Amino acid sequence: MKKEQETKELFEDKLHEECAVFGVSVSTNEAVGLTYNGLLSLQHRGQEGAGIAVVSENKNIICQKELGLVTEVFQNGKLKKLPEGNVAIGHARYSTTGTNSSANVGPFVTEFLTGRIAVAHNGNLTNAKELRDELKSVGVQFNASSDSEVVSKLFAYHVVKQKDLMKGVVKAANLLKGAFSIIILVGDKKLIVIRDKYGFRPLCIGKSEIGLAVASESCALNTCGFELIEDVLPGDVVVIENGEIIQRLNRGELQEKYRLDRGRDKRAELGLCVFEYVYFARPDSVIEGLSVYDARINMGRALAKEHPIKADIVCGVPDSGLEAAIGYSQESGIPLASGFVKNRYVGRSFIYPTQGERDSIVKIKLNPLSVNVKDKIVILVDDSIVRGTTIAKIVSSLKKAGAKEIHLRISSPPFRFTCHYGTDVDSEDALIANKMTIPEIAKNVGADSIGYISLEGLKNACKKTKLPLCTICFTGGDCKWEQKSTLEDVN
Amino acid sequence: MKKEQETKELFEDKLHEECAVFGVSVSTNEAVGLTYNGLLSLQHRGQEGAGIAVVSENKNIICQKELGLVTEVFQNGKLKKLPEGNVAIGHARYSTTGTNSSANVGPFVTEFLTGRIAVAHNGNLTNAKELRDELKSVGVQFNASSDSEVVSKLFAYHVVKQKDLMKGVVKAANLLKGAFSIIILVGDKKLIVIRDKYGFRPLCIGKSEIGLAVASESCALNTCGFELIEDVLPGDVVVIENGEIIQRLNRGELQEKYRLDRGRDKRAELGLCVFEYVYFARPDSVIEGLSVYDARINMGRALAKEHPIKADIVCGVPDSGLEAAIGYSQESGIPLASGFVKNRYVGRSFIYPTQGERDSIVKIKLNPLSVNVKDKIVILVDDSIVRGTTIAKIVSSLKKAGAKEIHLRISSPPFRFTCHYGTDVDSEDALIANKMTIPEIAKNVGADSIGYISLEGLKNACKKTKLPLCTICFTGGDCKWEQKSTLEDVN
Amino acid sequence: MKKEQETKELFEDKLHEECAVFGVSVSTNEAVGLTYNGLLSLQHRGQEGAGIAVVSENKNIICQKELGLVTEVFQNGKLKKLPEGNVAIGHARYSTTGTNSSANVGPFVTEFLTGRIAVAHNGNLTNAKELRDELKSVGVQFNASSDSEVVSKLFAYHVVKQKDLMKGVVKAANLLKGAFSIIILVGDKKLIVIRDKYGFRPLCIGKSEIGLAVASESCALNTCGFELIEDVLPGDVVVIENGEIIQRLNRGELQEKYRLDRGRDKRAELGLCVFEYVYFARPDSVIEGLSVYDARINMGRALAKEHPIKADIVCGVPDSGLEAAIGYSQESGIPLASGFVKNRYVGRSFIYPTQGERDSIVKIKLNPLSVNVKDKIVILVDDSIVRGTTIAKIVSSLKKAGAKEIHLRISSPPFRFTCHYGTDVDSEDALIANKMTIPEIAKNVGADSIGYISLEGLKNACKKTKLPLCTICFTGGDCKWEQKSTLEDVN
Amino acid sequence: MKKEQETKELFEDKLHEECAVFGVSVSTNEAVGLTYNGLLSLQHRGQEGAGIAVVSENKNIICQKELGLVTEVFQNGKLKKLPEGNVAIGHARYSTTGTNSSANVGPFVTEFLTGRIAVAHNGNLTNAKELRDELKSVGVQFNASSDSEVVSKLFAYHVVKQKDLMKGVVKAANLLKGAFSIIILVGDKKLIVIRDKYGFRPLCIGKSEIGLAVASESCALNTCGFELIEDVLPGDVVVIENGEIIQRLNRGELQEKYRLDRGRDKRAELGLCVFEYVYFARPDSVIEGLSVYDARINMGRALAKEHPIKADIVCGVPDSGLEAAIGYSQESGIPLASGFVKNRYVGRSFIYPTQGERDSIVKIKLNPLSVNVKDKIVILVDDSIVRGTTIAKIVSSLKKAGAKEIHLRISSPPFRFTCHYGTDVDSEDALIANKMTIPEIAKNVGADSIGYISLEGLKNACKKTKLPLCTICFTGGDCKWEQKSTLEDVN
């Protein structure tokens, strides 16, 4: 039992992204297939459940969703059971709570007075409970316990109340607080794309000969044959029909048209979650003009400048530290070497916990490459340290493999504060950087030294991004955010 | 492909019941286990999906439901994942439409302003679409396409609107039209039991040392250790808490208290669906004071009086005609004999359709017992004839097994009219009794004679029942019922 | 844990048949489909695993087998993966030991010097270990731990050694001791059918326009469109090719041709297992000229004569006592009534064991029909009593349902001795009739009286059978059979 | 259908290794768990089936095996069903033929006169059919169609014939022709380790405080806490008991003791399969003294010397070309860059084949990292080209991503000849290098140039290996090897 706990902790000792969204509006009848492929390419953002909703010929919305990886959810011909169509959206989910119920998987389909919508949502609302309570107070009822159901029903509610699709959507969008990148599929074959005013979560649009696609990350656009044409502007509402953008409401227009103040918050800490560059996004994605790969190379370079040390080799922890390690090597001139081989087959599977070896589980997943590290002074680069349990085992196994010294370099500042916008750390007590000084952390994880990138250095590494960056998890901000309320389980 | 169609038709050539409901309020923490056992005993009423909802310690409602038989839905330890509790409800579903989506399985949990309810519902509403439209017009939204979701949300809506649980429930109950036997599980550990004013579908209450149980049929009470104490009165609302009935609103009280007219319709044809006695219910159930077993024996006796014939043996079609055959034999003095052996393992499983034998599929399911029928004049008793396709194959296989003459005796009158209260015959065109005269039917199915019980005979066989009986499927009634509207699929 | 044990015992408190075999040689390419249907109709003889082997176009033998019911093993299109062919055999297995490994499911395919054979085997060898040891001593190797593998390899060994298919088969058949009904599929599209010299287990041949079928019971012939033409003679070897019997070696011929003495043992107790008539076989089967249904009716009649008693009704325990109850009623004139309703959905599934009700599990499976038994003196007929645990719960539940008196009538004599030919009772200590007198048994199970049929009565009821009957389980015989040795598990 | 074919080809356009073997003899009862972990670490060598055999307390051998990945075969507690023990072996299988039957998965357990053995086998015999025929001629029978069954039965046969375990094992080992690395588990808790005289497939031994482990590759030793102590010498038979090597028969001793000539073949082309260094083995393995990682770095360096070209970046095709790319970069000074992001979730899963994009499938698996390749002259390094279909799509997608020029560098010589020792290329016609000149290949796959490493260069890169290398797939050798015979399917 204790061992299972240990195994679990190993998998949990990383931040987790909430979700991925994808949508297409194309001239061919391949919307479902493209969405499936898109979700495959966004699987790293959410592995607990997946779903696709498509508009059928008779303008009905049909949805298939379940717990499991995208390939599992749609295996055995289940993909073909969905009707063909030209407009579809998809969702891949990572749940922060223990409630892995199929009822919480997206997209959420809601039927209301004048139609049906399906909603795919990435992000964490800070006012989900309030919205839910308000909706309940005006008669809206709920079946599940996810934020996404709140989002779906809020939109449906306001569409009906405003007696106008766009007015309702804009109204609802303005009530959402927190992080949200949303794609709404409307029964009349429209896609409505919405992003919160800070742009916490990425959302972008791609174009091809057959139409448009919307995705959490540009890597999914590329793999599906679309070329990234723009990031959705924070605060924008974009309407897509027949493969074209037919309406685009930005803050200015919104104020004019719907008399709403969607002006940016003044607090500098809010913006695109910097962890998208640090860890969440796939390196082949370009977010807000900045290549994730480049950003990580820059972080590694900055680390090399901020925390130089004489060493024989630079190694990245696979896969999270690989690019920063390249950057460190490039800047420092210290040769890059593979420090580990990662087992591509184990994923979250059971590993037998042997008695003798404390670090056996981590070694099955990540085996030190002795040939490279033996008798070497190793600079080991990773993206972040959360609880510190996994990195301690990695360091230990590297030492056993013969590494003489291990100098940890972390491409993000000490992670000290919980975040209500999308990372799943329940309590700041769990965060090692909140409990220890940096030398204490080094000692605790067995490293000979630790160097964290400075906040300035990180920001500088990402300076080409078009958006301000949210760095609250490092700074705590100057504000006390309301506690994200936990919705109670149904299933 | 054609053969698969043929196989499917064989399974479909019976009327299908809609659902089963079960609920318990007990002093032990076995509510979930008892509900599971209860659903096992009601599985004959619905085999497409099953679910259980239970109130947890902290008064939350947790629900587990899925497509499949009860044993399948809760296998592999899934039953134990539900929290222990003293109040739970369960649902087993048979869908009349092709939409076998887990989203349509009950119970339906709805969270609203002041709490959560779970609803298990047996019956067919005739105004589901209207209610749904009305609810949508006041802002209620939908996720699935089953009647039961409408029921659940209607109750939630009115509970909120009336600002009182009981007032809301009564109000909502009065808006439902058609057939409904409903158990509502309330977060504060109440069970609310509701039955439509005609009592179309059975619903009864049982008592044991540890508390009360509510079930579609009394057989489930017995198997779970409860003794049948009453049938829920048509039009009644019964509230159960801590294993006791704490409130009981009947028509008189309702009129007084909530000023609602729930007086019975004058049309004599409406009442308890007579097919519960003829076919749906398990013979060990007692419904409205009349044992289903006795009722069927009586039907067989009546048939013997109405349609006597000289014959060697009386056989029932397993399992639907077995009891009526006993009655026929008792009345006529013609010895009872088993005419067939039913394969207990095939259920709805695939049977290989061979080329040569037209009736091979039916023989795998139901093999004639040559030793009993050879060179015999056989009286073959069944409960009803819907399309006539299956009985034709049964008669043919009996003749091949050597039966000299076959005289069909049917324990219900010719089935001529579709019903919007719970049987799943789409079109009257499919009904053989609607297209042919009785001699034509005999010829068509290959029988030497057919005798249907008279309506009078049937009513007389059931005369001990405390309720009027609905016999619209035989008479058509004097009213044109609105077409039950089909809700469009989401999943 | 204790409860699971209890549940298990309930299922185990019946004798278990070992296996079913089926084979076809037809002119169409439906051999696989027919074998599948045949196994469906023999599923009652073995529910733990199933398999089909077929000869492909190029005279190769291809086999598909797995743990599970026939419908489970061949679901999801697995039936279609087998090549089409005109000759196939099938096997359904019930294992007496705990080793439910797919490696032990039949048919067993063996490739040897001159070809391939597949063997389907029903019966228990008494010299399996000896044969295995002897085969091992001449170099034969084993992969699994079932008797059937021994049979398969023995045949292969002697075919090679004799350098002649038939000579080898006959030689091997003569080495087998105990009970065996075997169908061998040979790569050159022959079926070889073998039955031990006592005819312990049934085996019969049916004919249709398209060819021949061989089956454990005639019910499978009928359901697949074949007409029973003969029971395989004990000691015979029958060769089938192109849908016809091409060779038929009986004892006389065998002696002449192969100089082997296969004369019957003088001990009168050996012969066809009488439990085939009492319990194992399906009532629609005809075995050795005697209808199983008729035999059971006769047993019931004999019981009525031997153990008359004044009573209100006669009930059979479903399904094992139903026919004998009919016979008892016919002879005694006491009316037949259904005493229980059997749940057709639970099978071996989990039933929740509630605390209060000791007999809850048996009631979920078999619910008393109070309407019939209340205040009645009931004659309850069953086929046999093994441990007595289940019948005690049945009697108890019937009493709780209001039965005034219960008089058990058992259509077989007291079951006192273990059997090495096919029933799975490990130890005579477990047998209630071995530990108690009949009055003690009555008291133990709560019955007001028990009457067992006499051995004479049973034999008389089966007097139309063409074979002597083995009744060792009642008499113990005058010989000490060697203990059937348990083969050790591989998988 | 055509598209499915296309998808399949993509997965097939790599050489495939046959199998992995693993075994332990330890003082703790963790043998099964360690073997499970060992197989996890060798999963890259075989993904179609897996199994573990363990010696139980009573010296019986129990085996569990099935189709699927290691994690799938032993999920849902199936690992715990195996008894605990101190000696176990495991097998992971890749089948070259279409016969994915569980009957062909290893280990193979054989029971014979004097005991039981289980055999795990990696390699391809060239005389499997002959051995099988010979064994059949002396009475051995077969159930499945894999080489490994032949190996298992051959050993069992000779152990019996020689009346001595070791003599039999040595005798049998000497009859095997081709490639084989074998671990035999003997019922008396010995492990016998055998490697063919050329050492085609790797096999090594590791030590820890608790005992010894044997594995196909040293990476599995490391991850399970064992330290590599030696590679099994080609032609050796090593016996392990109680965690120690108790006997070690090498060629000299064998000649003396058993008078067998196991001298090396003179042909220089035979030896350790060079593809183990080029592609099969995990980079963290050390084979015959040479680190696989180092070998690949060396190959990259050699390529840089042999085929220098001016370029902007060096990219490796993930994961097969990554190390050679590092070497190329180190030697040439041209910076290394990631050219692609590999999707870690798709594996062999279904990818929707869109109409427009010819290369969509490959892009889902391997998406170009535009940021790195755009407007760049790219040196693209991979390990080999088989059919050329996949690399063509990779090149095309890289060009679409903006690469200006693409210069392919292949770390093995042109692959021209089929091999009967373990690669699964059926026909030389399929090999692009057999049909085209190098410039033609370049044109065909869309590359601006192709440079293959020379045979000399490759050998030089691997010069630290202790064994001669087999390079027949490049040279064809001077001998005509017998065609490996295909055994016919049973299951």
Coordinates of C-alpha atoms in Angstrom, one line a residue, chain A residues 13 30 32 114 191 193 209 216 225 251 300 329 364-366 401 490:
Chain A
D13 CA 5.4 15.1 -8.8
E30 CA -13.5 15.0 -42.3
V32 CA -14.3 14.2 -36.8
T114 CA -33.3 27.6 -29.1
L191 CA -17.6 27.7 -34.0
V193 CA -13.8 30.9 -29.9
E209 CA -7.1 25.0 -48.2
S216 CA -4.8 24.9 -27.6
G225 CA -2.2 20.3 -42.0
R251 CA -12.4 44.7 -26.5
G300 CA 18.9 27.1 -20.6
S329 CA 25.2 23.5 -23.3
I364 CA 12.5 1.6 -14.7
K365 CA 11.2 4.8 -16.0
L366 CA 14.4 6.7 -16.3
A401 CA 25.7 5.3 -11.9
V490 CA -22.0 13.2 -8.5

